[in-house]
Amino acid sequence: MMEAKRLELVERIQNLKKEKRAIILAHNYQRPEVQDVADYVGDSIELSRRAMAEEEARIIVFSAVDFMAQTAAILNPNKKVLIPSLGARCPMAQMLPAENVKFWKRKHPNTPVVLYVNTLAEAKAECDICCTSANALKIVSSLNADTILFGPDHNLAWYVQQKTGKKIISIPERGFCPTHLLFLKEDILLLKEEYANATVAVHPECTPDVQSTADFIGSTSQICRFAKESPAEKLIIGTEVGILHRLKTENPSKDFIPVYNGAICPNMKRNTLELIYLALKEERYPINVPDNVADRARRSLDKMFEIT
Ligand code: 13P
Ligand code: SF4
């Protein structure tokens, strides 16, 4: 985008924010210019917490994907939550419809159901408790059961099973994130040869093979924190490349090497500066979750917050 156009949009966005008592929350994968205009940039659980903490705000522009904006709307029934692009939909969240959760519950009665926040509200309403990649181990460990139904990410389920020693039944059997599936163990091994002493940090949505190469596995913000605190000067990063903007801004003296430059989540990138401006101006697109669904989904989210 041309610099003059960007500056003009940023100014209009700032004016509208003041005028409408609005804030902008952006996920770590958002476009650099979107991260720069946001009041807060974070991972999925941080953004939800932040949305709840912003008591003065009337409008929250949630620059991320559908399930994250829905979560904010469920937790903030008195605020208007807007998503700049209706096309920003997480394909993983579509892999586990509520009907599917009910099917697995019938198949395994009396087994607790933990759902990753990367699910739609109707599915959340059917589970016992939610989790994010930042707290999945804590949530599953807290449950008084040896077998857990867990979905929709099969790779996160594998990670949780390894770390907690509990039997995890993946629902669906092989839910996945198409973007994190692009990372290959072979590519990481080659990069490790090329960049001696580099530290590897990956997201738990990566395959078990890729996870096995990592020095650190965590949520997007946990990766950012690790990068800051680690003495490593070179870090190989196995998550969506949008995170590199924040990593480089916060650690200008360190080198960040993406495992694969093409690991772009097209859904996350649907939100542009122009669409954020229009979201504020026209108060579009509001997220509406029917009360009966929102109330039940909120219960599963609140249980997660109680434990974390
Ligand atoms: P985080 O909670 O780690 O930000 O992950 C959300 C996500 O969609 C990763 O692909
Ligand atoms: Fe969904 Fe993957 Fe995009 Fe995250 S990176 S929003 S899990 S498709």
XYZ file of C-alpha atoms and ligand atoms in Angstrom:
326
model
C 0.000 0.000 0.000
C 1.256 3.501 -0.837
C 2.607 5.287 2.250
C 0.408 8.399 1.790
C -2.728 6.243 1.490
C -1.723 4.217 4.561
C -1.168 7.352 6.653
C -4.494 8.809 5.567
C -6.333 5.601 6.539
C -4.525 5.408 9.874
C -5.566 8.989 10.684
C -9.188 8.302 9.779
C -9.154 5.123 11.855
C -7.726 6.956 14.875
C -10.387 9.683 14.602
C -13.228 7.167 14.316
C -11.885 5.197 17.280
C -12.095 8.284 19.502
C -15.441 9.395 18.162
C -17.049 5.957 18.633
C -15.251 4.769 21.791
C -13.828 1.841 19.845
C -10.724 -0.288 20.227
C -8.957 -2.529 17.740
C -7.716 -5.953 18.781
C -5.516 -7.815 16.296
C -4.189 -11.362 16.232
C -0.445 -12.016 15.915
C -1.002 -13.218 12.294
C -2.573 -9.987 11.047
C -0.949 -7.912 8.290
C 1.886 -5.656 9.599
C -0.048 -2.418 8.947
C -3.056 -3.853 10.829
C -0.910 -4.863 13.811
C 0.553 -1.344 13.836
C -2.839 0.354 14.057
C -4.185 -2.030 16.744
C -4.519 -1.121 20.423
C -3.469 -4.591 21.331
C -1.882 -7.532 19.457
C -1.988 -11.012 20.954
C -2.909 -14.690 20.809
C -6.465 -15.969 21.012
C -6.747 -16.130 24.804
C -5.034 -12.763 25.352
C -7.396 -11.080 22.909
C -10.430 -12.544 24.698
C -9.131 -11.367 28.070
C -8.359 -7.951 26.664
C -11.852 -7.617 25.189
C -13.299 -8.260 28.673
C -10.918 -5.812 30.359
C -11.823 -2.896 28.063
C -14.712 -1.620 30.150
C -14.894 1.806 28.526
C -15.104 0.522 24.966
C -18.466 0.494 23.179
C -17.143 -1.139 20.011
C -14.456 -3.789 19.563
C -13.060 -4.232 16.076
C -11.729 -7.753 16.221
C -9.182 -8.199 13.462
C -8.746 -11.959 13.355
C -10.920 -14.893 12.208
C -14.550 -15.791 12.887
C -14.217 -17.989 15.975
C -12.040 -15.436 17.795
C -14.474 -12.576 17.142
C -17.361 -14.850 18.162
C -15.584 -15.650 21.434
C -15.201 -11.931 22.135
C -18.893 -11.362 21.372
C -19.946 -14.223 23.675
C -17.811 -12.844 26.518
C -18.936 -9.241 25.965
C -22.695 -9.290 25.412
C -22.901 -5.544 26.116
C -20.347 -4.490 23.513
C -20.614 -4.381 19.768
C -18.024 -6.752 18.302
C -17.200 -6.195 14.632
C -15.168 -8.346 12.257
C -13.747 -6.334 9.326
C -14.092 -9.163 6.750
C -16.831 -11.788 6.649
C -14.407 -13.918 4.637
C -12.040 -14.314 7.592
C -13.165 -17.821 8.550
C -10.927 -20.473 10.095
C -11.237 -23.756 8.142
C -10.229 -25.788 11.202
C -13.222 -24.428 13.110
C -15.496 -25.705 10.293
C -14.153 -29.243 10.753
C -16.138 -29.868 13.930
C -19.827 -28.916 13.636
C -21.966 -29.167 16.785
C -23.727 -32.271 15.377
C -20.381 -33.998 15.205
C -19.629 -33.186 18.863
C -22.995 -34.669 19.839
C -22.187 -37.834 17.840
C -18.882 -38.337 19.699
C -20.551 -37.663 23.046
C -23.087 -40.412 22.314
C -20.255 -42.749 21.337
C -18.271 -42.019 24.520
C -20.734 -41.145 27.265
C -19.240 -39.912 30.564
C -16.035 -38.780 28.824
C -15.250 -35.072 29.254
C -15.164 -33.012 26.062
C -12.461 -30.346 25.744
C -12.699 -28.105 22.699
C -9.951 -25.898 21.320
C -11.254 -22.333 20.982
C -10.816 -22.821 17.217
C -14.452 -23.967 17.031
C -17.723 -22.194 16.292
C -20.075 -21.125 19.085
C -22.543 -23.986 18.464
C -19.773 -26.557 19.009
C -18.475 -24.752 22.115
C -21.999 -24.923 23.507
C -21.770 -28.746 23.410
C -18.461 -29.142 25.275
C -17.534 -29.296 28.967
C -14.666 -26.829 28.803
C -12.661 -24.855 26.224
C -8.904 -24.479 25.907
C -6.400 -22.601 23.758
C -2.952 -23.678 22.609
C -1.577 -21.600 25.518
C -3.425 -23.500 28.250
C -4.442 -26.903 26.760
C -2.052 -28.841 29.034
C -3.301 -27.095 32.153
C -6.965 -27.602 31.250
C -6.642 -31.295 30.376
C -4.468 -32.001 33.455
C -7.067 -30.354 35.685
C -9.785 -32.843 34.659
C -10.486 -35.813 36.861
C -10.531 -38.315 33.974
C -7.960 -40.472 32.171
C -9.696 -40.331 28.791
C -10.690 -37.071 27.118
C -12.538 -36.223 23.907
C -10.547 -33.393 22.327
C -10.972 -31.458 19.070
C -10.771 -30.281 16.405
C -6.961 -30.195 16.027
C -5.425 -33.662 15.841
C -1.884 -32.282 16.212
C -2.701 -30.310 19.355
C -4.479 -33.456 20.634
C -1.280 -35.455 20.049
C 0.778 -32.816 21.875
C -1.603 -32.883 24.842
C -1.528 -36.684 24.965
C 2.300 -36.740 24.991
C 2.584 -34.132 27.714
C -0.251 -35.186 30.021
C -0.080 -38.981 29.588
C -3.889 -39.072 29.299
C -5.707 -40.937 26.545
C -6.903 -38.337 24.078
C -9.591 -39.222 21.545
C -9.385 -36.778 18.626
C -12.691 -35.455 17.332
C -12.905 -35.460 14.349
C -10.250 -38.124 13.823
C -7.974 -35.830 11.800
C -8.847 -32.159 12.167
C -5.995 -29.857 11.155
C -4.860 -26.367 10.253
C -4.004 -26.202 6.522
C -1.381 -23.513 7.133
C 0.536 -25.404 9.829
C 0.436 -28.552 7.687
C 2.813 -26.779 5.280
C 5.753 -27.176 7.665
C 7.970 -30.192 7.075
C 10.490 -31.784 9.426
C 12.967 -32.067 6.514
C 12.888 -28.287 5.974
C 13.618 -27.641 9.642
C 16.519 -30.107 9.660
C 18.035 -28.343 6.619
C 17.644 -24.935 8.288
C 19.265 -26.262 11.452
C 22.264 -27.324 9.368
C 22.397 -23.953 7.633
C 21.984 -21.879 10.807
C 24.125 -23.562 13.425
C 23.017 -22.794 17.008
C 19.584 -21.592 15.907
C 16.721 -22.389 18.288
C 13.482 -23.842 16.905
C 10.076 -22.610 18.126
C 6.851 -24.035 16.676
C 3.105 -23.943 17.277
C 1.378 -27.130 18.563
C -0.808 -27.125 15.437
C 2.306 -28.448 13.616
C 2.545 -32.197 12.978
C 4.189 -34.473 15.591
C 7.170 -34.836 13.207
C 7.706 -31.090 13.179
C 7.104 -30.810 16.934
C 9.860 -33.389 17.484
C 12.449 -30.939 16.061
C 11.438 -28.058 18.350
C 13.190 -26.560 21.359
C 9.984 -24.753 22.239
C 6.297 -25.435 21.499
C 3.669 -22.832 22.367
C 0.901 -20.463 21.356
C 1.738 -17.473 19.166
C 2.232 -15.131 22.132
C 4.150 -17.785 24.060
C 6.505 -17.979 21.049
C 6.889 -14.166 21.191
C 7.681 -14.326 24.919
C 10.117 -17.200 24.408
C 11.906 -15.274 21.631
C 12.370 -12.294 23.957
C 13.567 -14.278 26.941
C 15.732 -16.834 25.125
C 19.458 -16.023 24.859
C 19.312 -17.374 21.259
C 20.222 -14.805 18.598
C 18.768 -16.878 15.734
C 15.345 -18.491 15.906
C 13.688 -20.770 13.369
C 9.942 -20.094 13.505
C 7.300 -22.723 12.682
C 4.044 -20.828 12.653
C 2.146 -18.484 10.333
C 4.548 -15.862 8.942
C 2.475 -12.867 10.130
C 4.077 -13.365 13.541
C 7.457 -12.288 12.125
C 6.399 -8.628 12.154
C 5.909 -8.660 15.928
C 8.990 -10.805 16.527
C 11.230 -8.437 14.532
C 9.708 -5.307 16.076
C 10.196 -6.589 19.615
C 13.662 -8.069 19.002
C 15.437 -5.901 16.420
C 18.848 -7.451 17.099
C 17.732 -11.072 16.613
C 17.347 -13.094 13.412
C 14.078 -14.887 12.717
C 14.050 -17.563 10.047
C 10.606 -18.766 8.913
C 10.453 -22.531 8.285
C 8.470 -21.733 5.128
C 7.826 -18.266 3.732
C 4.613 -19.419 2.061
C 2.950 -20.376 5.353
C 0.254 -17.733 5.102
C -3.220 -18.128 6.568
C -5.346 -16.561 3.784
C -8.260 -16.238 6.189
C -6.302 -14.113 8.648
C -5.126 -11.904 5.795
C -8.666 -11.011 4.682
C -8.674 -8.091 7.133
C -7.078 -5.033 5.555
C -6.585 -1.477 6.805
C -9.287 -0.318 4.395
C -11.762 -2.880 5.800
C -10.920 -1.852 9.364
C -11.690 1.730 8.424
C -15.030 0.664 6.890
C -15.801 -1.522 9.913
C -15.473 1.539 12.150
C -17.254 3.928 9.813
C -20.262 1.717 9.032
C -20.150 -0.392 12.204
C -19.991 -3.521 10.106
C -19.931 -6.594 10.393
C -21.473 -7.179 13.834
C -21.095 -10.641 15.334
C -24.399 -12.001 16.581
C -24.597 -15.258 18.489
C -28.114 -16.390 19.524
C -28.543 -16.106 23.317
C -29.263 -19.798 23.914
C -26.004 -20.758 22.122
C -23.962 -17.908 23.616
C -25.030 -18.748 27.193
C -23.916 -22.367 26.869
C -20.688 -21.505 25.033
C -19.899 -18.860 27.698
C -20.159 -21.517 30.380
C -17.429 -23.578 28.648
C -15.241 -20.483 28.236
C -15.772 -19.347 31.843
C -14.701 -22.776 33.092
C -11.466 -22.334 31.138
C -10.882 -18.906 32.689
C -11.540 -20.293 36.201
C -8.691 -22.783 35.740
C -6.248 -20.410 34.086
P -2.926 -18.798 19.138
O -3.940 -18.913 20.217
O -1.626 -19.468 19.472
O -2.728 -17.383 18.726
O -3.417 -19.647 17.895
C -4.544 -19.395 17.165
C -4.441 -19.954 15.821
O -5.379 -19.893 15.072
C -3.214 -20.593 15.420
O -3.303 -21.011 14.111
Fe -7.316 -21.378 11.476
Fe -4.875 -22.252 10.859
Fe -5.602 -19.819 10.126
Fe -5.130 -20.400 12.724
S -3.654 -20.390 11.019
S -6.853 -19.225 11.896
S -5.935 -22.504 12.801
S -6.503 -21.764 9.422
